[in-house]
Amino acid sequence: MSGNKVILLEDVYKIYNQRFGDVIALNGVSLSVDEGEFIAIMGPSGSGKSTLLNQLGILDVPTSGELLIDGHNTRLLDDTRLTRLRRDKIGYIFQKFNLIPTLTAYENVEYPSILQKKRRDDSGRAYELLESVGISRERAGHTPNELSGGQQQRVAIARALINDPTILLCDEPTGNLDSKTGLQIMDMLTELNDSGRTIVMVTHDSNIADYADRTIVLADGRIVS
Ligand SMILES: Nc1ncnc2c1ncn2[C@@H]1O[C@H](COP(=O)(O)OP(=O)(O)O)[C@@H](O)[C@H]1O
Ligand SMILES: [Mg+2]
């Protein structure tokens, strides 16, 4: 279904009202992402990259403008439906991994599936995903603080995939990793994109952005190229 728009942003503004004045974090951004695309978002610090990714991930609500995910206009959905859309369509990968420290790697991966199915996962899918990102069964019993940064990011990727999302959103996915481990993570994201997932990734590193099909550059909350 290539050519199918999975993300459509129309004239999106995000304005933070601060005591010292308004901060216009997104200043009329329009963006369309086709199914299967791999897009990098670049731009200097403070240009609105994370704010933009948070809108795409429905982790935040635009001040104005429209956001359609998989054809659904998010403004027209109630909280239950928005939660479902986030949970079922979108996988999140963060710079700092954001694993739950008290859960094992296995339990971290299983967790979004429990939220979806309201019961523990007995299909073995969490183990399969962990294996596919190079985390053994034995290692899956470890908590995040017993794993290296690269291993934690692998677990986070497996977690992002557990509900089989269409879209992967990554905010500086290699930002906390050494360059060799970073490249392994990028190879993994490339494979996931080759197998049909749409990826939108924020990075300030042009070598990392080179993995994408298309790069968007933000400055002061606007797309400049
Ligand atoms: N929760 C917030 N409250 C107020 N201002 C914010 C908030 N989040 C981001 N900003 C401001 O919005 C602008 C864009 O921030 P951000 O999207 O984090 O940029 P980037 O990810 O490109 O570094 C910055 O000026 C930042 O200070
Ligand atoms: Mg940021």
GROMACS .gro file of N, CA, C and O and ligand atoms in nm, residues 45-46 48-51 95 171-172 202, ligand 2:
model
   41
   45SER      N    1   1.951   2.269   1.820
   45SER     CA    2   1.886   2.252   1.948
   45SER      C    3   1.784   2.363   1.968
   45SER      O    4   1.812   2.480   1.940
   46GLY      N    5   1.663   2.326   2.011
   46GLY     CA    6   1.559   2.425   2.035
   46GLY      C    7   1.478   2.460   1.911
   46GLY      O    8   1.390   2.546   1.915
   48GLY      N    9   1.262   2.274   1.760
   48GLY     CA   10   1.127   2.216   1.763
   48GLY      C   11   1.119   2.069   1.723
   48GLY      O   12   1.009   2.016   1.705
   49LYS      N   13   1.234   2.002   1.714
   49LYS     CA   14   1.236   1.862   1.667
   49LYS      C   15   1.155   1.771   1.761
   49LYS      O   16   1.071   1.694   1.716
   50SER      N   17   1.185   1.778   1.890
   50SER     CA   18   1.114   1.690   1.985
   50SER      C   19   0.966   1.728   1.992
   50SER      O   20   0.879   1.640   1.999
   51THR      N   21   0.939   1.857   1.988
   51THR     CA   22   0.799   1.902   1.990
   51THR      C   23   0.725   1.845   1.870
   51THR      O   24   0.613   1.793   1.884
   95GLN      N   25   1.603   0.852   2.323
   95GLN     CA   26   1.748   0.862   2.344
   95GLN      C   27   1.790   0.790   2.472
   95GLN      O   28   1.892   0.721   2.476
  171ASP      N   29   1.349   0.942   1.885
  171ASP     CA   30   1.408   1.072   1.918
  171ASP      C   31   1.554   1.051   1.959
  171ASP      O   32   1.580   0.999   2.067
  172GLU      N   33   1.648   1.084   1.871
  172GLU     CA   34   1.791   1.065   1.896
  172GLU      C   35   1.821   0.922   1.943
  172GLU      O   36   1.881   0.904   2.050
  202VAL      N   37   1.437   1.169   1.482
  202VAL     CA   38   1.506   1.295   1.508
  202VAL      C   39   1.653   1.267   1.533
  202VAL      O   40   1.687   1.173   1.605
  227MG      MG   41   1.492   1.740   2.135
   0.00000   0.00000   0.00000
